[in-house]
CSV table of C-alpha atoms in Angstrom, one decimal:
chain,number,residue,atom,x,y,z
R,28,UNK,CA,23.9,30.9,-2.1
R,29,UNK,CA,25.2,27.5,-3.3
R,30,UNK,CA,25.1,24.4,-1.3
R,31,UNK,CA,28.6,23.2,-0.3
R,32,UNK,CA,30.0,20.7,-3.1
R,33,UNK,CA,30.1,17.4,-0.5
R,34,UNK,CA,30.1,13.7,-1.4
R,35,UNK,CA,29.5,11.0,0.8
R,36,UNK,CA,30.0,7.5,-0.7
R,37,UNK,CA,29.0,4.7,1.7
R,38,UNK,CA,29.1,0.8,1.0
R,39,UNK,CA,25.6,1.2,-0.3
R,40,UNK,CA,25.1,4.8,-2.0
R,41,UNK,CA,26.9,8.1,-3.2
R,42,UNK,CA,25.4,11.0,-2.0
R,43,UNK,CA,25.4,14.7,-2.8
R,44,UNK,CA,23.2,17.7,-1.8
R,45,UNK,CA,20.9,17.4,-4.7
R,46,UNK,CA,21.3,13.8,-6.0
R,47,UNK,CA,21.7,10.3,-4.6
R,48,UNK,CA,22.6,6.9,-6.7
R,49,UNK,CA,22.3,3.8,-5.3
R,50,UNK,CA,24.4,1.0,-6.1
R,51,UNK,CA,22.8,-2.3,-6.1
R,52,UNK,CA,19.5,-2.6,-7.2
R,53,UNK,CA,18.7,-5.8,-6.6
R,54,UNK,CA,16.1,-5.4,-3.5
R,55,UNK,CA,14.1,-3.3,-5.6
R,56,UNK,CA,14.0,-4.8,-8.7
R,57,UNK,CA,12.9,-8.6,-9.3
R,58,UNK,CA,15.4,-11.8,-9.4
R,59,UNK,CA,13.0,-13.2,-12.3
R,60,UNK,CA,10.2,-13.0,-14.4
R,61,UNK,CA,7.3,-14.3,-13.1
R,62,UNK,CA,4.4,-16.5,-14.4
R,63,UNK,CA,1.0,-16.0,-13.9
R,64,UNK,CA,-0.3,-17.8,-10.7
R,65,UNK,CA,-3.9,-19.0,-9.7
R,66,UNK,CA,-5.4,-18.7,-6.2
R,67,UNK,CA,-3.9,-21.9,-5.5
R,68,UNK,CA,-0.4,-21.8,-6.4
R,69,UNK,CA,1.6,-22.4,-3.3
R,70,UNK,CA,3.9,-19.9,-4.5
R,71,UNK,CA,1.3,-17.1,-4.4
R,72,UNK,CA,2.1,-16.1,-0.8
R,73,UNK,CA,5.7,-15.8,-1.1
R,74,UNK,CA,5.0,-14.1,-4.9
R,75,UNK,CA,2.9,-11.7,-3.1
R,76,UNK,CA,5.3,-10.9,-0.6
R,77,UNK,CA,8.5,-10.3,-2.9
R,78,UNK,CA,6.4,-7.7,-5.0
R,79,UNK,CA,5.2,-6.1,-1.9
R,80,UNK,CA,8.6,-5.7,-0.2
R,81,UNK,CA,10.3,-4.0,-3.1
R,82,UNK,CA,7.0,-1.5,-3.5
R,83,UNK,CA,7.7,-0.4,0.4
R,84,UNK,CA,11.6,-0.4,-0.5
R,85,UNK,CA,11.2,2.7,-3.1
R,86,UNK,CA,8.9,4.7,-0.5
R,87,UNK,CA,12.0,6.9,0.5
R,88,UNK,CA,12.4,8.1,-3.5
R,89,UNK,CA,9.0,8.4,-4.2
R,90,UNK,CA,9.1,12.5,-2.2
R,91,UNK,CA,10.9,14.8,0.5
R,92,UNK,CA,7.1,15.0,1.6
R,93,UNK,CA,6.3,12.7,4.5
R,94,UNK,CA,2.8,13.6,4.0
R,95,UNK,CA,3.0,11.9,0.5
R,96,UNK,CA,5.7,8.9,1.6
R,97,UNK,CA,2.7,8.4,4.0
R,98,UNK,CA,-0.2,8.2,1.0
R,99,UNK,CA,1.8,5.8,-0.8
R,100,UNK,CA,2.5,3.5,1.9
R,101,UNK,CA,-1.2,3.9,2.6
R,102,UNK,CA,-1.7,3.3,-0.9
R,103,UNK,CA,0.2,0.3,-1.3
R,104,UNK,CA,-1.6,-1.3,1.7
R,105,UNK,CA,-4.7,-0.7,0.2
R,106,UNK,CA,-3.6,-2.2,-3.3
R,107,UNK,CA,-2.7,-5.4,-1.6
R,108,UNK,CA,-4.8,-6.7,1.5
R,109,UNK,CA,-8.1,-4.6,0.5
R,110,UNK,CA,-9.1,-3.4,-3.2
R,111,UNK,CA,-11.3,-5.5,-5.4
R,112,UNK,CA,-9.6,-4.5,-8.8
R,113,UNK,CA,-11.9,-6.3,-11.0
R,114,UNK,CA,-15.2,-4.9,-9.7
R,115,UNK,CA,-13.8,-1.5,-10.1
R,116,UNK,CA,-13.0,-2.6,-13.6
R,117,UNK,CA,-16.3,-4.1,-14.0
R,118,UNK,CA,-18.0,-0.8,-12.7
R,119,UNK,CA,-15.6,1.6,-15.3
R,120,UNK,CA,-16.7,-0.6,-18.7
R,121,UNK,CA,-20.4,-1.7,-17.6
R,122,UNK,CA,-22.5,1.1,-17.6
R,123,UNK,CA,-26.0,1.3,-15.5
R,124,UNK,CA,-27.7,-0.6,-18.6
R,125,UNK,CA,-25.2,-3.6,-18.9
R,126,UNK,CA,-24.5,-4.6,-15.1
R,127,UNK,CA,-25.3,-8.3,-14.2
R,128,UNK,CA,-26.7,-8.6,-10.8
R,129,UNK,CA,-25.1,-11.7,-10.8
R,130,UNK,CA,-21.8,-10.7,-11.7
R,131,UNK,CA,-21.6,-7.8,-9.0
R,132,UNK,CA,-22.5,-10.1,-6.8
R,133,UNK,CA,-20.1,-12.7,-7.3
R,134,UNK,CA,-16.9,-9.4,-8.0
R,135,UNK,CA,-18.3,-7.9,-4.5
R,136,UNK,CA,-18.1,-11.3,-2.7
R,137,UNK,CA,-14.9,-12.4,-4.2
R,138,UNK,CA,-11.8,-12.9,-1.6
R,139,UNK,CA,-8.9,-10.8,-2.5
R,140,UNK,CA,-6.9,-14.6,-1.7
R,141,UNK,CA,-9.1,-16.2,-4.2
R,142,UNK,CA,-8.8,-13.9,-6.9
R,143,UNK,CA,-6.1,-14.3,-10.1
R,144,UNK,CA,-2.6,-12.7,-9.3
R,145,UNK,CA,-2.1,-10.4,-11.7
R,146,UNK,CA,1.6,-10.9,-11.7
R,147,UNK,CA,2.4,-9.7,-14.9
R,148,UNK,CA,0.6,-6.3,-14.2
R,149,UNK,CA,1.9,-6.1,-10.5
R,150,UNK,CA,5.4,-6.3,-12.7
R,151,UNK,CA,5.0,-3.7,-15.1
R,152,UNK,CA,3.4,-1.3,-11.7
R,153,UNK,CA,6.7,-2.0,-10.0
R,154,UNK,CA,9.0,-0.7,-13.0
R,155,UNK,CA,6.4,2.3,-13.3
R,156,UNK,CA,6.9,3.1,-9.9
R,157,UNK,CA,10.7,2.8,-10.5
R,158,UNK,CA,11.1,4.9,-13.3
R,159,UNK,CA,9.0,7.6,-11.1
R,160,UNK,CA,12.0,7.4,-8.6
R,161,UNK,CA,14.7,7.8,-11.0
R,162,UNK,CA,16.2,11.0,-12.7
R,163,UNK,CA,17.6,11.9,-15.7
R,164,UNK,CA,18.3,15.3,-16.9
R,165,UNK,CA,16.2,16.1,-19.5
R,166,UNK,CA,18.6,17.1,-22.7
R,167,UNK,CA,18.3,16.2,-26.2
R,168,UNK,CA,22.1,15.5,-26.0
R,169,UNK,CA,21.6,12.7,-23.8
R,170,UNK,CA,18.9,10.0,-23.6
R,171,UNK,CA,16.1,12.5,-23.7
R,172,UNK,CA,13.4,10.3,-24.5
R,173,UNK,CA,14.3,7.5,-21.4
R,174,UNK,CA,14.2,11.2,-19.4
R,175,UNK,CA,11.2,12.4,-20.6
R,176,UNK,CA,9.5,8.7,-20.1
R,177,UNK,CA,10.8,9.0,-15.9
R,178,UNK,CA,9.0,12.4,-15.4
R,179,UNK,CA,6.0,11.0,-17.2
R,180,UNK,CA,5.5,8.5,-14.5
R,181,UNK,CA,7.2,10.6,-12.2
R,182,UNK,CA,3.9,13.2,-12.7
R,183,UNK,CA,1.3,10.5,-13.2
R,184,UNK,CA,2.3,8.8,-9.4
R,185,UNK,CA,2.2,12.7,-7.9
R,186,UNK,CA,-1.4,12.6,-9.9
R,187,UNK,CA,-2.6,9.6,-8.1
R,188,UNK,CA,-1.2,9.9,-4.3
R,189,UNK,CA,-2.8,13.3,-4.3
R,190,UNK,CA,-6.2,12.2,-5.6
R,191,UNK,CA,-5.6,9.7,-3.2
R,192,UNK,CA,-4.9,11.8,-0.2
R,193,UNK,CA,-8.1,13.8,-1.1
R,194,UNK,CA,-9.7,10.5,-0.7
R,195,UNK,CA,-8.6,9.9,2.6
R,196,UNK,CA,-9.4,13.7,3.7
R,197,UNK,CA,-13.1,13.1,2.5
R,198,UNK,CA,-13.5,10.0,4.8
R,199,UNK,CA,-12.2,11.8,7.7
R,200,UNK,CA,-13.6,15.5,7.2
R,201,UNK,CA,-16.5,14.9,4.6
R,202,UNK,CA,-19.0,12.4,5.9
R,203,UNK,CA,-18.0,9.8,2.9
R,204,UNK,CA,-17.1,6.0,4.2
R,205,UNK,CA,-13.8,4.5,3.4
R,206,UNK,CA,-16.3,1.6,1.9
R,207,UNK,CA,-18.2,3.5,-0.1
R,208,UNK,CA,-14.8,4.7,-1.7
R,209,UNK,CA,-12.8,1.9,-1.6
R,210,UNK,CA,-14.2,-1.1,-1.2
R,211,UNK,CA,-18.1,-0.4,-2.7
R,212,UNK,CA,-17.1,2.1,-5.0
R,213,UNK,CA,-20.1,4.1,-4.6
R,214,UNK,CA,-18.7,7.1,-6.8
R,215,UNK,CA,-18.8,4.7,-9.7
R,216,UNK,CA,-22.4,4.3,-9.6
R,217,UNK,CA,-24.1,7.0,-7.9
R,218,UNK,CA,-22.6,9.3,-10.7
R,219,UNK,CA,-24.6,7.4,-13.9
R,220,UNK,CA,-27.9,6.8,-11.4
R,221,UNK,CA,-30.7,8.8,-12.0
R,222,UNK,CA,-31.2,11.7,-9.7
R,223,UNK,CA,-35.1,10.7,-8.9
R,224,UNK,CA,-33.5,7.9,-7.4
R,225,UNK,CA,-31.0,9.2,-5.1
R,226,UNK,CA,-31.9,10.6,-1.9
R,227,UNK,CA,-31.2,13.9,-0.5
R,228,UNK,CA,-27.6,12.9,1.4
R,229,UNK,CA,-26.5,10.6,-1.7
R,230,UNK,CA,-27.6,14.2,-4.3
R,231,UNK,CA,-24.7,16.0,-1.7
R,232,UNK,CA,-22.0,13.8,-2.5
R,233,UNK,CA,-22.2,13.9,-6.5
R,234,UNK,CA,-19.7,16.7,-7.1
R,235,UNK,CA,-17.2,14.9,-4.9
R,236,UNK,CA,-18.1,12.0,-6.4
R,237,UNK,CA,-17.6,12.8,-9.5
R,238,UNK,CA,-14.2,14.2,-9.6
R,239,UNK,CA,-13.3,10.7,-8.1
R,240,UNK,CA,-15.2,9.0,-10.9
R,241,UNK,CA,-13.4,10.6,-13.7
R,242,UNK,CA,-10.2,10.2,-11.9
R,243,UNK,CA,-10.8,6.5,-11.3
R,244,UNK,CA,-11.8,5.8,-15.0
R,245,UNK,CA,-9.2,7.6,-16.5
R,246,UNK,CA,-6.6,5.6,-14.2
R,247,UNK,CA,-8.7,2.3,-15.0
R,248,UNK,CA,-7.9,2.8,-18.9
R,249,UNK,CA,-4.4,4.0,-18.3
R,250,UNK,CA,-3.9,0.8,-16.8
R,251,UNK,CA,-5.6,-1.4,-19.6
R,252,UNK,CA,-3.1,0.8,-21.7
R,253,UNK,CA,-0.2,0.5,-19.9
R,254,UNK,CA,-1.0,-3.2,-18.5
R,255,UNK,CA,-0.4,-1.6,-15.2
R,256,UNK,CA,-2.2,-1.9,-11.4
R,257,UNK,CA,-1.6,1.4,-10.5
C-alpha cells in the first residue's frame, strides 16, 4: 500500500513521507574558510567549537537507526576530546623496522590542545559528512555523477560507524580496552610483531585485531587521499 501523499512545510523544512529538505543551511555549513591555526591561536577554541557544533547538527540525517545516530555521536566525541591522529598515522606508514622510540614517545605524550588543528582537513570531513546526508536520485538524466559522489560517502560513513560500533562491542563483550583501541592503538602493532614475542592473551586478540588494522589503514590512506579526518 502507498503512503498517503502529505506535505508539511514549516518555517524551517518541507516534509514528506519519504524525503525531507531543509531550507537554510547555514548552521551546518561554515560562514568562512578557515586558515590553518597553531596550538596557540586564541581562535582555536572557538574554531574548534564551530566545527564541532555543525558535526552534531547533521546527526539526525546521518540514519533512522538510533543505534547508529548513537555511534556517530560517539564517534565525533572521540574525534575531538580523545584521538591522537598523528600517532595512528605514524603507526599506518612506519612499519616495526622504521619506528623511532623517540618519536612514539613524543606522538603518545602529545596533548590533543597542543597538537596542529587540522582545519583544512576537519573542513573537507565536514562536507564528506554532508554529502553522506544528502540525496539525489541517481539518473543519468540528471546530475548523476554529484548523485553517485553522495552515495559514495553516504556508504563509506555506514562503513566506518559500523566498524566502529564493533569496536565499542569488543571493549564491552571481548576483553579488549578502549585504550588499547583508541588511544594506544595496540591493533596497529601487535598485528606486524612477531608471534615469539606475544604472549598467550595478546596471540587471542590477532584476528580481531587484525580486521581492525586493515580497516584502520585503509581509512588512514583514504584520508591522505581525500585530505579528510574521517
Amino acid at each position: 500500500m502507498r503512503k498517503p501523499s502529505i506535505t508539511i512545510t514549516t518555517a524551517k523544512a518541507i516534509i514528506t513521507p519519504d524525503y525531507t529538505l531543509i531550507k537554510s543551511h547555514s548552521k551546518y555549513q561554515l560562514p568562512s574558510r578557515f586558515q590553518k591555526l597553531d596550538a596557540d591561536s586564541p581562535e582555536r577554541s572557538t574554531v574548534v567549537k564551530l566545527f564541532y557544533r555543525r558535526f552534531m547538527r547533521l546527526k539526525p540525517f546521518i540514519s533512522n537507526v538510533k543505534m547508529v545516530k548513537d555511534t556517530y555521536r560517539d564517534y565525533v566525541r572521540y574525534k575531538f576530546m580523545k584521538e591522537n591522529y598523528e600517532l595512528k598515522r605514524y603507526l599506518v606508514f612506519n612499519p616495526d623496522g622504521l619506528r623511532s622510540k623517540i618519536n612514539l614517545e613524543l606522538l603518545s605524550n602529545t596533548k590533543c590542545c597542543e597538537r596542529i588543528l587540522p582545519v583544512t582537513e576537519m573542513q573537507r570531513t565536514l562536507e564528506f559528512v554532508l554529502k553522506s546526508c544528502s540525496y539525489l536520485p541517481e539518473t543519468k538524466v540528471q546530475k548523476w555523477d554529484i548523485a553517485r559522489d553522495n552515495t559514495y560517502c553516504r556508504q563509506i560513513l555506514k562503513n566506518l560507524l559500523t566498524m566502529q560500533y564493533e569496536k565499542y562491542r569488543s571493549i564491552l563483550h571481548r576483553g579488549i580496552g578502549h585504550d588499547e583501541l583508541d588511544v594506544k592503538f595496540s591493533h596497529l602493532k601487535t598485528t606486524s610483531s612477531p608471534l615469539t614475542k606475544l604472549n598467550k592473551t595478546e596471540k587471542k586478540k590477532i584476528p580481531l585485531f587484525k580486521v581492525f588494522s586493515d580497516f584502520d589503514t585503509t581509512l588512514i590512506y583514504l584520508n591522505e587521499t581525500l585530505g579528510t579526518r574521517l
